[in-house]
């Protein structure tokens, strides 16, 4: 299954070709129920109509036999929570276009849930038109406990409207299949302002700031025990040595907590406050060994910010910059095309 592309209705493809619990990662960018017909909008990169008019998709939905059939299929799917939710929506919304759209989505989400491995994740890209109905559906299909994020992606610079605030964001719902899901932290460059205000001190290794080697909450194991006269439990904390720090300094990350702290102290990267002051030791986090800022759940390119990031020529969140109509090499002319950088973040994280 390397580099295999299926062309067709995803419901049939999933049922006929994709085994249960065989998929690591799902990203779906379905029609948004935006009531637009994109057939006639497909343009070439130059902005002219493409020679072969491609039937993009019809993003309009009506309550009809197909919708009723999708609804019945969810009833028979065996996912009773998903059906309870869909049924509740039907009583609330009635048999209308939105309900037709949600039924079409529900039966496909049931299949996507089936094919994901227990370690897998799903990202559903949508916009505020239907995002909160879709969130409820996903809670029904995946279980609300498996919801992880509502990522906000800035899809355009402005969308002017004098009667309300300009709608410029899409929503990406992020769910795990189970608690065994895999997630890897993704980092972005610090801003220069952050570096200037935090990494002010300097020793022979370079610029650093003092960061904590303890986390909130008490623990019963060694990480809760007194080390060199400092009691984390008394401060309602526990020893928590960041693994990237340990690895970067060549210390064995599998050492017990106190041995790790001893190794770091021997390297001279731990600062000790007076014993009995109530303060706990800190470590020197060096700028050139710091991974950057952990990615948060707002992904918003900021135009005209080149030169403001540390160690990067890019502007803020430029890797997820929206595609522009003119002069954008990546843009193929399809109206709902997403940038590759967006998918790269998702793949890197999962
Ligand atoms: C919002 S667009 C996706 C845009 C795409 N992510 C990109 O960057 O170009 C929605 C896509 O879903 C496809 N689609 C709609 N219903 C489908 C179905 N039942 N099975 C497979 N694809 C479907 C449409 O043809 C359309 O290409």
Short mmCIF file of C-alpha atoms and ligand atoms in Angstrom, two decimals:
data_model
loop_
_atom_site.label_atom_id
_atom_site.label_comp_id
_atom_site.label_asym_id
_atom_site.label_seq_id
_atom_site.Cartn_x
_atom_site.Cartn_y
_atom_site.Cartn_z
CA UNK A 1 0.00 0.00 0.00
CA UNK A 2 2.84 2.45 -0.72
CA UNK A 3 1.84 5.45 -2.83
CA UNK A 4 -1.45 3.91 -3.84
CA UNK A 5 -4.17 6.27 -5.00
CA UNK A 6 -7.80 5.25 -5.21
CA UNK A 7 -10.13 7.27 -7.40
CA UNK A 8 -13.83 6.99 -6.60
CA UNK A 9 -16.43 7.48 -3.92
CA UNK A 10 -14.55 7.12 -0.67
CA UNK A 11 -17.36 5.12 0.97
CA UNK A 12 -17.08 2.35 -1.62
CA UNK A 13 -13.28 2.47 -1.61
CA UNK A 14 -13.09 2.24 2.17
CA UNK A 15 -15.50 -0.69 2.30
CA UNK A 16 -14.00 -2.64 -0.57
CA UNK A 17 -10.28 -1.95 -0.25
CA UNK A 18 -9.29 -0.79 3.23
CA UNK A 19 -9.00 -3.33 6.03
CA UNK A 20 -10.05 -2.57 9.61
CA UNK A 21 -7.30 -1.09 11.81
CA UNK A 22 -4.83 -0.75 8.94
CA UNK A 23 -4.42 3.04 8.70
CA UNK A 24 -2.06 5.28 10.69
CA UNK A 25 -3.33 8.72 9.77
CA UNK A 26 -6.47 10.16 8.19
CA UNK A 27 -6.71 13.72 6.91
CA UNK A 28 -9.98 14.56 5.25
CA UNK A 29 -10.95 17.77 3.60
CA UNK A 30 -14.53 17.04 2.64
CA UNK A 31 -17.02 19.37 1.03
CA UNK A 32 -17.99 21.98 3.62
CA UNK A 33 -21.70 22.26 2.93
CA UNK A 34 -20.91 25.73 1.68
CA UNK A 35 -23.74 25.49 -0.83
CA UNK A 36 -21.40 26.24 -3.71
CA UNK A 37 -21.05 24.31 -6.89
CA UNK A 38 -17.38 24.16 -7.79
CA UNK A 39 -17.80 22.56 -11.21
CA UNK A 40 -17.31 25.78 -13.10
CA UNK A 41 -14.61 27.19 -10.87
CA UNK A 42 -11.68 25.06 -11.91
CA UNK A 43 -9.09 27.36 -13.42
CA UNK A 44 -5.59 26.84 -14.76
CA UNK A 45 -2.69 28.37 -12.77
CA UNK A 46 -2.78 31.32 -15.16
CA UNK A 47 -6.34 31.98 -14.07
CA UNK A 48 -7.96 30.92 -17.33
CA UNK A 49 -10.52 28.11 -17.55
CA UNK A 50 -8.76 24.73 -17.81
CA UNK A 51 -9.11 23.06 -21.19
CA UNK A 52 -10.67 19.97 -19.79
CA UNK A 53 -13.42 21.26 -17.54
CA UNK A 54 -13.10 19.06 -14.51
CA UNK A 55 -16.18 18.32 -12.54
CA UNK A 56 -14.79 19.32 -9.17
CA UNK A 57 -17.65 18.56 -6.86
CA UNK A 58 -21.10 19.64 -6.09
CA UNK A 59 -21.23 20.98 -2.57
CA UNK A 60 -24.98 21.13 -2.32
CA UNK A 61 -27.07 18.64 -0.37
CA UNK A 62 -30.76 17.83 -0.25
CA UNK A 63 -32.83 15.51 1.89
CA UNK A 64 -33.70 12.68 -0.51
CA UNK A 65 -33.44 8.87 -0.82
CA UNK A 66 -29.62 8.99 -0.79
CA UNK A 67 -29.65 10.98 2.45
CA UNK A 68 -32.24 8.64 3.99
CA UNK A 69 -30.13 5.66 2.92
CA UNK A 70 -26.97 7.12 4.50
CA UNK A 71 -28.94 7.72 7.71
CA UNK A 72 -30.19 4.09 7.72
CA UNK A 73 -26.67 2.81 7.13
CA UNK A 74 -25.45 4.60 10.25
CA UNK A 75 -28.35 2.94 12.13
CA UNK A 76 -27.14 -0.46 10.93
CA UNK A 77 -23.41 0.26 11.38
CA UNK A 78 -23.31 -1.03 14.95
CA UNK A 79 -21.90 2.29 16.19
CA UNK A 80 -24.87 3.06 18.45
CA UNK A 81 -23.41 6.29 19.89
CA UNK A 82 -22.91 7.68 16.40
CA UNK A 83 -26.48 6.81 15.49
CA UNK A 84 -27.90 8.26 18.74
CA UNK A 85 -26.17 11.51 17.91
CA UNK A 86 -27.28 11.57 14.28
CA UNK A 87 -30.83 10.73 15.29
CA UNK A 88 -30.84 13.57 17.85
CA UNK A 89 -29.63 15.92 15.14
CA UNK A 90 -32.43 14.79 12.86
CA UNK A 91 -35.05 15.68 15.49
CA UNK A 92 -33.41 19.05 16.05
CA UNK A 93 -32.63 20.01 12.45
CA UNK A 94 -35.42 18.25 10.59
CA UNK A 95 -35.04 16.67 7.18
CA UNK A 96 -33.22 19.39 5.35
CA UNK A 97 -30.00 20.09 3.46
CA UNK A 98 -27.79 20.28 6.55
CA UNK A 99 -29.14 16.95 7.76
CA UNK A 100 -28.48 15.40 4.35
CA UNK A 101 -24.88 16.66 4.50
CA UNK A 102 -24.38 15.36 8.05
CA UNK A 103 -25.79 11.93 7.21
CA UNK A 104 -23.42 11.68 4.24
CA UNK A 105 -20.51 12.61 6.53
CA UNK A 106 -21.59 10.34 9.42
CA UNK A 107 -21.52 7.09 7.49
CA UNK A 108 -18.07 7.95 6.10
CA UNK A 109 -16.73 8.87 9.55
CA UNK A 110 -17.92 5.49 10.84
CA UNK A 111 -15.85 3.79 8.11
CA UNK A 112 -12.81 6.00 8.75
CA UNK A 113 -12.98 5.12 12.44
CA UNK A 114 -13.10 1.42 11.53
CA UNK A 115 -9.97 1.54 9.33
CA UNK A 116 -7.79 3.51 11.79
CA UNK A 117 -5.27 1.57 13.87
CA UNK A 118 -5.55 1.99 17.68
CA UNK A 119 -2.37 4.11 17.40
CA UNK A 120 -3.85 6.29 14.62
CA UNK A 121 -5.28 9.80 14.46
CA UNK A 122 -7.80 11.64 12.33
CA UNK A 123 -7.83 15.28 11.24
CA UNK A 124 -11.06 16.61 9.75
CA UNK A 125 -10.66 19.90 7.93
CA UNK A 126 -13.81 22.00 7.67
CA UNK A 127 -15.01 25.55 8.10
CA UNK A 128 -17.33 27.23 10.58
CA UNK A 129 -20.38 26.59 8.35
CA UNK A 130 -20.74 23.09 9.76
CA UNK A 131 -17.71 22.61 12.05
CA UNK A 132 -19.67 22.37 15.29
CA UNK A 133 -22.17 19.89 13.92
CA UNK A 134 -19.21 17.86 12.65
CA UNK A 135 -17.56 18.07 16.08
CA UNK A 136 -20.68 16.52 17.61
CA UNK A 137 -20.71 13.79 14.99
CA UNK A 138 -17.05 13.05 15.66
CA UNK A 139 -17.73 12.91 19.40
CA UNK A 140 -20.42 10.35 18.60
CA UNK A 141 -18.20 8.25 16.34
CA UNK A 142 -14.86 8.52 18.20
CA UNK A 143 -16.05 9.21 21.75
CA UNK A 144 -15.68 12.68 23.25
CA UNK A 145 -12.69 11.43 25.30
CA UNK A 146 -10.72 11.01 22.10
CA UNK A 147 -11.04 14.61 21.01
CA UNK A 148 -7.65 16.36 21.13
CA UNK A 149 -7.79 19.75 19.41
CA UNK A 150 -9.79 22.17 17.38
CA UNK A 151 -6.99 23.65 15.29
CA UNK A 152 -7.69 27.07 13.81
CA UNK A 153 -6.02 27.60 10.44
CA UNK A 154 -6.03 31.03 8.87
CA UNK A 155 -7.14 30.37 5.31
CA UNK A 156 -6.89 33.90 3.94
CA UNK A 157 -5.67 37.41 4.76
CA UNK A 158 -9.03 39.14 4.84
CA UNK A 159 -12.64 38.59 3.95
CA UNK A 160 -14.18 41.98 4.32
CA UNK A 161 -17.73 42.29 5.47
CA UNK A 162 -19.04 45.48 7.02
CA UNK A 163 -21.88 43.71 8.86
CA UNK A 164 -19.76 41.19 10.79
CA UNK A 165 -16.13 40.29 11.45
CA UNK A 166 -14.32 38.93 8.42
CA UNK A 167 -14.43 35.09 8.47
CA UNK A 168 -10.82 34.10 7.73
CA UNK A 169 -10.31 30.75 9.44
CA UNK A 170 -10.93 27.06 8.84
CA UNK A 171 -11.23 24.46 11.58
CA UNK A 172 -9.34 21.17 11.84
CA UNK A 173 -10.79 18.70 14.33
CA UNK A 174 -8.11 16.37 15.68
CA UNK A 175 -9.11 13.03 17.23
CA UNK A 176 -7.20 9.95 18.30
CA UNK A 177 -8.51 6.44 17.80
CA UNK A 178 -7.49 5.47 21.36
CA UNK A 179 -5.16 6.45 24.18
CA UNK A 180 -2.43 4.43 22.40
CA UNK A 181 -2.21 7.09 19.64
CA UNK A 182 1.19 8.43 18.59
CA UNK A 183 2.01 12.10 18.77
CA UNK A 184 5.34 13.83 18.35
CA UNK A 185 5.92 17.44 19.37
CA UNK A 186 6.45 19.88 16.51
CA UNK A 187 8.43 23.06 17.09
CA UNK A 188 8.44 26.48 15.43
CA UNK A 189 11.20 29.11 15.61
CA UNK A 190 11.19 31.52 18.55
CA UNK A 191 10.46 35.13 17.75
CA UNK A 192 13.48 37.40 18.09
CA UNK A 193 11.66 39.28 20.86
CA UNK A 194 11.27 36.04 22.82
CA UNK A 195 14.97 35.23 22.47
CA UNK A 196 15.96 38.75 23.56
CA UNK A 197 13.75 38.72 26.64
CA UNK A 198 14.43 35.15 27.80
CA UNK A 199 17.94 34.09 26.74
CA UNK A 200 19.73 36.96 28.47
CA UNK A 201 22.35 35.17 30.56
CA UNK A 202 25.54 33.76 29.11
CA UNK A 203 28.20 31.25 30.18
CA UNK A 204 30.96 29.42 28.28
CA UNK A 205 28.32 27.27 26.54
CA UNK A 206 26.38 30.28 25.23
CA UNK A 207 23.14 32.15 25.94
CA UNK A 208 20.67 30.46 28.29
CA UNK A 209 17.66 31.01 30.48
CA UNK A 210 16.82 29.26 33.72
CA UNK A 211 14.06 26.73 33.26
CA UNK A 212 12.52 24.39 35.81
CA UNK A 213 13.47 20.73 36.22
CA UNK A 214 10.26 19.96 38.09
CA UNK A 215 6.61 19.64 37.19
CA UNK A 216 3.33 20.31 38.98
CA UNK A 217 1.90 17.65 41.32
CA UNK A 218 3.44 15.19 43.76
CA UNK A 219 4.74 11.67 42.94
CA UNK A 220 5.45 8.62 45.09
CA UNK A 221 8.50 7.32 43.20
CA UNK A 222 12.04 8.69 43.09
CA UNK A 223 10.84 11.82 41.29
CA UNK A 224 9.00 12.81 44.49
CA UNK A 225 12.00 12.22 46.81
CA UNK A 226 14.48 14.68 48.33
CA UNK A 227 17.58 15.30 46.16
CA UNK A 228 20.60 17.15 47.58
CA UNK A 229 18.43 18.61 50.33
CA UNK A 230 15.63 19.86 48.05
CA UNK A 231 12.18 18.38 48.63
CA UNK A 232 9.90 18.60 45.58
CA UNK A 233 6.95 17.08 47.45
CA UNK A 234 7.01 19.92 50.02
CA UNK A 235 6.61 22.33 47.08
CA UNK A 236 3.77 20.11 45.68
CA UNK A 237 6.00 19.27 42.72
CA UNK A 238 8.14 16.42 41.36
CA UNK A 239 11.46 16.15 39.50
CA UNK A 240 10.86 16.23 35.72
CA UNK A 241 14.01 16.44 33.64
CA UNK A 242 13.25 17.21 29.97
CA UNK A 243 14.47 14.29 27.85
CA UNK A 244 15.66 16.53 25.00
CA UNK A 245 17.96 18.35 27.44
CA UNK A 246 19.41 15.09 28.73
CA UNK A 247 19.97 13.70 25.24
CA UNK A 248 21.48 16.97 23.96
CA UNK A 249 24.06 16.90 26.77
CA UNK A 250 24.99 13.26 26.13
CA UNK A 251 23.48 11.94 29.38
CA UNK A 252 21.78 8.52 29.31
CA UNK A 253 18.02 9.29 29.19
CA UNK A 254 17.25 5.92 30.83
CA UNK A 255 19.04 6.74 34.09
CA UNK A 256 16.82 7.02 37.21
CA UNK A 257 15.70 10.60 38.01
CA UNK A 258 18.27 11.33 40.74
CA UNK A 259 21.16 9.88 38.69
CA UNK A 260 20.10 12.06 35.77
CA UNK A 261 20.03 15.14 38.01
CA UNK A 262 23.50 14.20 39.36
CA UNK A 263 24.86 13.90 35.82
CA UNK A 264 23.46 17.32 34.88
CA UNK A 265 24.82 18.87 38.08
CA UNK A 266 28.28 17.42 37.28
CA UNK A 267 28.08 19.13 33.88
CA UNK A 268 27.45 22.46 35.63
CA UNK A 269 24.05 23.15 34.07
CA UNK A 270 22.05 23.13 37.33
CA UNK A 271 21.76 26.23 39.51
CA UNK A 272 21.10 25.71 43.22
CA UNK A 273 19.15 28.23 45.33
CA UNK A 274 19.90 28.30 49.12
CA UNK A 275 18.66 25.06 50.72
CA UNK A 276 15.62 25.78 52.91
CA UNK A 277 14.56 28.84 50.90
CA UNK A 278 11.66 26.82 49.47
CA UNK A 279 12.95 27.33 45.92
CA UNK A 280 14.00 24.30 43.86
CA UNK A 281 17.06 24.02 41.57
CA UNK A 282 16.73 25.12 37.93
CA UNK A 283 18.64 24.20 34.78
CA UNK A 284 20.31 26.29 32.13
CA UNK A 285 18.45 25.96 28.88
CA UNK A 286 20.81 27.00 26.11
CA UNK A 287 19.52 28.85 23.09
CA UNK A 288 21.42 26.81 20.53
CA UNK A 289 20.12 23.55 22.03
CA UNK A 290 16.52 24.69 22.38
CA UNK A 291 14.08 23.20 19.92
CA UNK A 292 11.91 26.34 19.67
CA UNK A 293 8.29 26.93 20.59
CA UNK A 294 5.95 23.97 20.76
CA UNK A 295 3.27 24.20 18.13
CA UNK A 296 -0.05 25.43 19.55
CA UNK A 297 -3.55 25.10 18.12
CA UNK A 298 -3.72 28.39 16.19
CA UNK A 299 -1.93 28.18 12.84
CA UNK A 300 -2.06 31.66 11.42
CA UNK A 301 0.37 33.01 8.87
CA UNK A 302 1.16 36.66 9.55
CA UNK A 303 2.12 38.54 6.39
CA UNK A 304 4.94 41.09 6.53
CA UNK A 305 6.67 39.43 9.51
CA UNK A 306 9.83 38.29 7.76
CA UNK A 307 12.84 39.09 9.89
CA UNK A 308 10.99 38.69 13.18
CA UNK A 309 11.87 35.02 13.79
CA UNK A 310 15.06 33.71 15.36
CA UNK A 311 17.20 31.63 12.99
CA UNK A 312 14.69 31.74 10.13
CA UNK A 313 14.08 33.98 7.16
CA UNK A 314 10.40 33.01 7.08
CA UNK A 315 7.54 35.08 8.45
CA UNK A 316 5.39 33.83 11.33
CA UNK A 317 3.68 30.56 10.33
CA UNK A 318 4.76 31.06 6.74
CA UNK A 319 4.98 27.27 6.32
CA UNK A 320 1.15 27.22 6.44
CA UNK A 321 0.62 30.31 4.33
CA UNK A 322 -2.61 30.29 2.32
CA UNK A 323 -2.29 30.00 -1.44
CA UNK A 324 -2.60 33.26 -3.29
CA UNK A 325 -4.35 33.75 -6.61
CA UNK A 326 -1.41 35.33 -8.39
CA UNK A 327 2.15 34.10 -8.65
CA UNK A 328 1.87 31.17 -6.27
CA UNK A 329 3.71 28.22 -7.80
CA UNK A 330 1.92 25.73 -5.62
CA UNK A 331 -1.54 26.88 -6.64
CA UNK A 332 -3.21 24.83 -9.35
CA UNK A 333 -6.36 26.90 -9.65
CA UNK A 334 -8.65 24.66 -7.62
CA UNK A 335 -10.69 26.89 -5.31
CA UNK A 336 -10.40 24.81 -2.14
CA UNK A 337 -6.80 23.66 -2.57
CA UNK A 338 -4.83 23.50 0.70
CA UNK A 339 -1.11 24.25 1.05
CA UNK A 340 1.34 21.36 1.35
CA UNK A 341 2.81 22.93 4.52
CA UNK A 342 -0.44 22.28 6.36
CA UNK A 343 -0.24 18.58 5.61
CA UNK A 344 3.45 18.53 6.51
CA UNK A 345 2.67 19.75 10.04
CA UNK A 346 0.00 17.10 10.45
CA UNK A 347 2.23 14.31 9.16
CA UNK A 348 5.18 15.47 11.30
CA UNK A 349 3.01 15.49 14.44
CA UNK A 350 1.41 12.10 13.87
C1 LIG B 1 -12.59 20.68 -0.17
S1 LIG B 1 -12.19 19.70 -1.54
C2 LIG B 1 -10.59 19.04 -1.18
C3 LIG B 1 -9.44 19.91 -1.62
C4 LIG B 1 -8.09 19.28 -1.46
N1 LIG B 1 -7.78 19.04 -0.05
C5 LIG B 1 -6.99 20.19 -2.05
O1 LIG B 1 -6.11 20.65 -1.32
O2 LIG B 1 -7.03 20.42 -3.24
C6 LIG B 1 -13.27 18.33 -1.32
C7 LIG B 1 -12.98 17.18 -2.22
O3 LIG B 1 -13.77 16.06 -1.83
C8 LIG B 1 -14.10 15.34 -2.98
N2 LIG B 1 -15.25 14.48 -2.64
C9 LIG B 1 -16.52 14.86 -2.36
N3 LIG B 1 -17.29 13.80 -2.08
C10 LIG B 1 -16.49 12.70 -2.21
C11 LIG B 1 -16.70 11.30 -2.06
N4 LIG B 1 -17.88 10.81 -1.72
N5 LIG B 1 -15.65 10.47 -2.25
C12 LIG B 1 -14.43 10.96 -2.57
N6 LIG B 1 -14.17 12.28 -2.73
C13 LIG B 1 -15.20 13.13 -2.55
C14 LIG B 1 -14.38 16.39 -3.99
O4 LIG B 1 -14.28 15.87 -5.30
C15 LIG B 1 -13.31 17.42 -3.69
O5 LIG B 1 -12.17 17.15 -4.44
#
